[in-house]
Amino acid sequence: MRNTIATREWREISNPNDLVTTKRRIDLLVVHCSATRPQDRYLPPQLIQDHKLRGFATAGYHYYVTLEGRLYALRHVDEAGAHAAGYNKFSIGICYEGGLDTQYRPRDTRTPEQRQTLSQLMWNLRRRYPEAMVVGHRDLSPDRNADGSITPDEWLKSCPCFNAQVYN
């Protein structure tokens, strides 16, 4: 019997202005990629199922943006995410579909529709949480040489494959 994901676990948001604001303190807006190739569709039901197989109750991210720029709420913002170990309590996780080229190499594969939706989403989140900093998952890598900055040679992963701090 095939596992199915109830649609109550995720919902499409047609207008990024219709976001819910949490009572949690939010210090970070963490941008991720799904680490999938453009030709390998990765929609909310599959993402949720994969996260459940990893032992999570549901998707680790709060928001997800598909190749077409469709925005989905995957986890309620009042609930801490499961997307950036050590940072989940005070953050919101945003993921876009993609991040790998056809040869499985890290690349900024965002479509124009994704770029538009991400810009609108980040604008709305920054308006709701003005003190929060926008970072990519890679920016949370340890500062291995203790010089006060995380450089590409210190990244544990390339995710989200672009400089998410442009949204600050």
C-alpha atoms as a printed R data frame, in Angstrom:
    type eleno elety resid chain resno      x      y       z
1   ATOM     1    CA   MET     A     1  0.000  0.000   0.000
2   ATOM     2    CA   ARG     A     2  1.400  3.396  -1.003
3   ATOM     3    CA   ASN     A     3  1.892  6.087   1.631
4   ATOM     4    CA   THR     A     4 -0.208  9.167   1.025
5   ATOM     5    CA   ILE     A     5  0.247 12.608   2.468
6   ATOM     6    CA   ALA     A     6 -2.846 14.368   3.724
7   ATOM     7    CA   THR     A     7 -3.277 17.777   2.123
8   ATOM     8    CA   ARG     A     8 -3.880 19.235   5.571
9   ATOM     9    CA   GLU     A     9 -0.106 18.858   6.057
10  ATOM    10    CA   TRP     A    10  0.514 21.466   3.379
11  ATOM    11    CA   ARG     A    11 -1.411 24.179   1.616
12  ATOM    12    CA   GLU     A    12 -0.811 26.460  -1.302
13  ATOM    13    CA   ILE     A    13 -0.561 30.171  -0.547
14  ATOM    14    CA   SER     A    14 -1.841 32.135  -3.509
15  ATOM    15    CA   ASN     A    15 -0.831 35.523  -2.105
16  ATOM    16    CA   PRO     A    16  2.406 36.000  -0.111
17  ATOM    17    CA   ASN     A    17  0.627 38.780   1.795
18  ATOM    18    CA   ASP     A    18 -1.513 36.060   3.409
19  ATOM    19    CA   LEU     A    19  1.236 34.748   5.685
20  ATOM    20    CA   VAL     A    20  0.649 33.874   9.317
21  ATOM    21    CA   THR     A    21  2.802 35.698  11.881
22  ATOM    22    CA   THR     A    22  4.190 33.658  14.754
23  ATOM    23    CA   LYS     A    23  4.545 34.584  18.393
24  ATOM    24    CA   ARG     A    24  7.960 32.870  18.421
25  ATOM    25    CA   ARG     A    25 11.036 35.070  18.417
26  ATOM    26    CA   ILE     A    26 12.479 34.920  14.890
27  ATOM    27    CA   ASP     A    27 16.160 35.810  14.469
28  ATOM    28    CA   LEU     A    28 16.855 34.069  11.159
29  ATOM    29    CA   LEU     A    29 15.114 33.416   7.866
30  ATOM    30    CA   VAL     A    30 17.059 30.445   6.487
31  ATOM    31    CA   VAL     A    31 16.912 29.778   2.738
32  ATOM    32    CA   HIS     A    32 17.447 26.243   1.449
33  ATOM    33    CA   CYS     A    33 17.269 24.374  -1.839
34  ATOM    34    CA   SER     A    34 15.831 20.883  -2.281
35  ATOM    35    CA   ALA     A    35 19.099 19.741  -3.954
36  ATOM    36    CA   THR     A    36 17.206 18.383  -6.950
37  ATOM    37    CA   ARG     A    37 17.728 18.783 -10.691
38  ATOM    38    CA   PRO     A    38 15.221 20.789 -12.756
39  ATOM    39    CA   GLN     A    39 14.023 17.681 -14.591
40  ATOM    40    CA   ASP     A    40 13.410 15.784 -11.315
41  ATOM    41    CA   ARG     A    41 10.194 17.296  -9.968
42  ATOM    42    CA   TYR     A    42 10.035 17.455  -6.190
43  ATOM    43    CA   LEU     A    43  6.604 18.532  -5.013
44  ATOM    44    CA   PRO     A    44  5.297 18.949  -1.444
45  ATOM    45    CA   PRO     A    45  3.929 15.393  -1.011
46  ATOM    46    CA   GLN     A    46  7.309 13.856  -1.926
47  ATOM    47    CA   LEU     A    47  9.250 16.305   0.238
48  ATOM    48    CA   ILE     A    48  7.012 15.578   3.232
49  ATOM    49    CA   GLN     A    49  7.268 11.836   2.694
50  ATOM    50    CA   ASP     A    50 11.071 12.043   2.470
51  ATOM    51    CA   HIS     A    51 11.269 14.074   5.679
52  ATOM    52    CA   LYS     A    52  9.011 11.578   7.457
53  ATOM    53    CA   LEU     A    53 11.299  8.754   6.325
54  ATOM    54    CA   ARG     A    54 14.135 10.673   8.010
55  ATOM    55    CA   GLY     A    55 12.154 10.615  11.273
56  ATOM    56    CA   PHE     A    56 10.522 14.051  11.214
57  ATOM    57    CA   ALA     A    57  6.811 14.477  11.977
58  ATOM    58    CA   THR     A    58  6.366 16.455   8.741
59  ATOM    59    CA   ALA     A    59  8.437 18.659   6.440
60  ATOM    60    CA   GLY     A    60 11.261 20.490   8.160
61  ATOM    61    CA   TYR     A    61 10.661 23.709   6.200
62  ATOM    62    CA   HIS     A    62  7.920 26.243   6.805
63  ATOM    63    CA   TYR     A    63  7.636 27.379   3.171
64  ATOM    64    CA   TYR     A    64  8.384 25.787  -0.191
65  ATOM    65    CA   VAL     A    65  8.554 27.320  -3.684
66  ATOM    66    CA   THR     A    66  8.130 25.092  -6.755
67  ATOM    67    CA   LEU     A    67  9.662 25.596 -10.195
68  ATOM    68    CA   GLU     A    68  6.474 27.382 -11.322
69  ATOM    69    CA   GLY     A    69  6.752 29.795  -8.402
70  ATOM    70    CA   ARG     A    70  3.896 28.253  -6.433
71  ATOM    71    CA   LEU     A    71  4.248 28.891  -2.714
72  ATOM    72    CA   TYR     A    72  3.300 26.260  -0.131
73  ATOM    73    CA   ALA     A    73  3.088 26.361   3.659
74  ATOM    74    CA   LEU     A    74  4.462 23.029   4.891
75  ATOM    75    CA   ARG     A    75  4.826 23.592   8.630
76  ATOM    76    CA   HIS     A    76  3.020 26.121  10.814
77  ATOM    77    CA   VAL     A    77  5.298 29.008  11.766
78  ATOM    78    CA   ASP     A    78  4.371 28.610  15.445
79  ATOM    79    CA   GLU     A    79  6.204 25.276  15.340
80  ATOM    80    CA   ALA     A    80 10.010 25.256  15.287
81  ATOM    81    CA   GLY     A    81 11.331 23.851  12.033
82  ATOM    82    CA   ALA     A    82 13.682 20.952  11.377
83  ATOM    83    CA   HIS     A    83 15.897 22.510   8.730
84  ATOM    84    CA   ALA     A    84 19.039 23.919  10.372
85  ATOM    85    CA   ALA     A    85 20.342 22.051  13.415
86  ATOM    86    CA   GLY     A    86 21.052 24.408  16.288
87  ATOM    87    CA   TYR     A    87 19.068 27.265  14.707
88  ATOM    88    CA   ASN     A    88 15.519 25.907  14.418
89  ATOM    89    CA   LYS     A    89 14.084 27.378  17.615
90  ATOM    90    CA   PHE     A    90 14.386 30.991  16.420
91  ATOM    91    CA   SER     A    91 14.163 30.643  12.646
92  ATOM    92    CA   ILE     A    92 11.848 30.111   9.710
93  ATOM    93    CA   GLY     A    93 12.923 27.701   6.973
94  ATOM    94    CA   ILE     A    94 12.262 28.505   3.316
95  ATOM    95    CA   CYS     A    95 13.132 26.019   0.565
96  ATOM    96    CA   TYR     A    96 12.993 26.274  -3.212
97  ATOM    97    CA   GLU     A    97 12.748 23.340  -5.603
98  ATOM    98    CA   GLY     A    98 16.105 22.852  -7.327
99  ATOM    99    CA   GLY     A    99 19.700 23.752  -6.581
100 ATOM   100    CA   LEU     A   100 21.432 21.151  -8.763
101 ATOM   101    CA   ASP     A   101 22.204 21.291 -12.462
102 ATOM   102    CA   THR     A   102 21.627 18.350 -14.818
103 ATOM   103    CA   GLN     A   103 25.006 16.879 -13.770
104 ATOM   104    CA   TYR     A   104 24.111 17.013 -10.035
105 ATOM   105    CA   ARG     A   105 26.424 19.989  -9.403
106 ATOM   106    CA   PRO     A   106 25.307 22.800  -7.069
107 ATOM   107    CA   ARG     A   107 23.888 25.693  -9.135
108 ATOM   108    CA   ASP     A   108 21.464 28.541  -8.766
109 ATOM   109    CA   THR     A   109 18.670 26.943 -10.793
110 ATOM   110    CA   ARG     A   110 15.878 29.293  -9.694
111 ATOM   111    CA   THR     A   111 13.376 30.004 -12.441
112 ATOM   112    CA   PRO     A   112 12.117 33.563 -13.028
113 ATOM   113    CA   GLU     A   113  8.872 32.509 -11.316
114 ATOM   114    CA   GLN     A   114 10.762 31.216  -8.280
115 ATOM   115    CA   ARG     A   115 12.818 34.398  -8.083
116 ATOM   116    CA   GLN     A   116  9.652 36.497  -8.108
117 ATOM   117    CA   THR     A   117  7.879 34.382  -5.486
118 ATOM   118    CA   LEU     A   118 10.970 34.226  -3.265
119 ATOM   119    CA   SER     A   119 11.360 38.011  -3.496
120 ATOM   120    CA   GLN     A   120  7.725 38.554  -2.510
121 ATOM   121    CA   LEU     A   121  7.937 35.964   0.266
122 ATOM   122    CA   MET     A   122 11.155 37.381   1.693
123 ATOM   123    CA   TRP     A   123  9.791 40.941   1.513
124 ATOM   124    CA   ASN     A   124  6.720 39.856   3.471
125 ATOM   125    CA   LEU     A   125  8.730 37.874   6.014
126 ATOM   126    CA   ARG     A   126 11.184 40.753   6.507
127 ATOM   127    CA   ARG     A   127  8.238 43.089   7.068
128 ATOM   128    CA   ARG     A   128  6.826 40.749   9.736
129 ATOM   129    CA   TYR     A   129 10.224 40.040  11.342
130 ATOM   130    CA   PRO     A   130 12.319 43.191  10.774
131 ATOM   131    CA   GLU     A   131 15.050 42.096  13.202
132 ATOM   132    CA   ALA     A   132 15.575 38.749  11.452
133 ATOM   133    CA   MET     A   133 18.598 38.237   9.217
134 ATOM   134    CA   VAL     A   134 18.267 36.309   5.962
135 ATOM   135    CA   VAL     A   135 20.919 33.614   5.494
136 ATOM   136    CA   GLY     A   136 21.461 30.601   3.320
137 ATOM   137    CA   HIS     A   137 21.858 27.210   4.955
138 ATOM   138    CA   ARG     A   138 25.538 27.286   3.917
139 ATOM   139    CA   ASP     A   139 26.031 30.498   5.916
140 ATOM   140    CA   LEU     A   140 25.379 28.540   9.114
141 ATOM   141    CA   SER     A   141 28.479 26.389   8.558
142 ATOM   142    CA   PRO     A   142 31.101 26.598  11.314
143 ATOM   143    CA   ASP     A   143 33.789 29.275  11.090
144 ATOM   144    CA   ARG     A   144 36.610 26.737  10.904
145 ATOM   145    CA   ASN     A   145 39.467 29.248  10.866
146 ATOM   146    CA   ALA     A   146 37.830 31.496  13.504
147 ATOM   147    CA   ASP     A   147 38.330 34.669  11.458
148 ATOM   148    CA   GLY     A   148 34.756 35.855  12.015
149 ATOM   149    CA   SER     A   149 33.434 35.080   8.546
150 ATOM   150    CA   ILE     A   150 32.188 31.952   6.786
151 ATOM   151    CA   THR     A   151 33.928 31.607   3.429
152 ATOM   152    CA   PRO     A   152 33.144 29.154   0.598
153 ATOM   153    CA   ASP     A   153 35.993 26.853   1.634
154 ATOM   154    CA   GLU     A   154 34.271 26.467   5.036
155 ATOM   155    CA   TRP     A   155 30.779 25.674   3.749
156 ATOM   156    CA   LEU     A   156 29.546 22.224   4.740
157 ATOM   157    CA   LYS     A   157 27.130 22.396   1.810
158 ATOM   158    CA   SER     A   158 26.361 24.804  -1.029
159 ATOM   159    CA   CYS     A   159 22.668 25.167  -0.214
160 ATOM   160    CA   PRO     A   160 20.891 27.350  -1.334
161 ATOM   161    CA   CYS     A   161 23.394 27.806  -4.220
162 ATOM   162    CA   PHE     A   162 23.038 31.604  -4.264
163 ATOM   163    CA   ASN     A   163 23.724 34.449  -1.855
164 ATOM   164    CA   ALA     A   164 20.511 34.560   0.196
165 ATOM   165    CA   GLN     A   165 21.783 37.579   2.119
166 ATOM   166    CA   VAL     A   166 20.749 39.778  -0.831
167 ATOM   167    CA   TYR     A   167 17.291 39.738   0.793
168 ATOM   168    CA   ASN     A   168 18.568 41.622   3.877
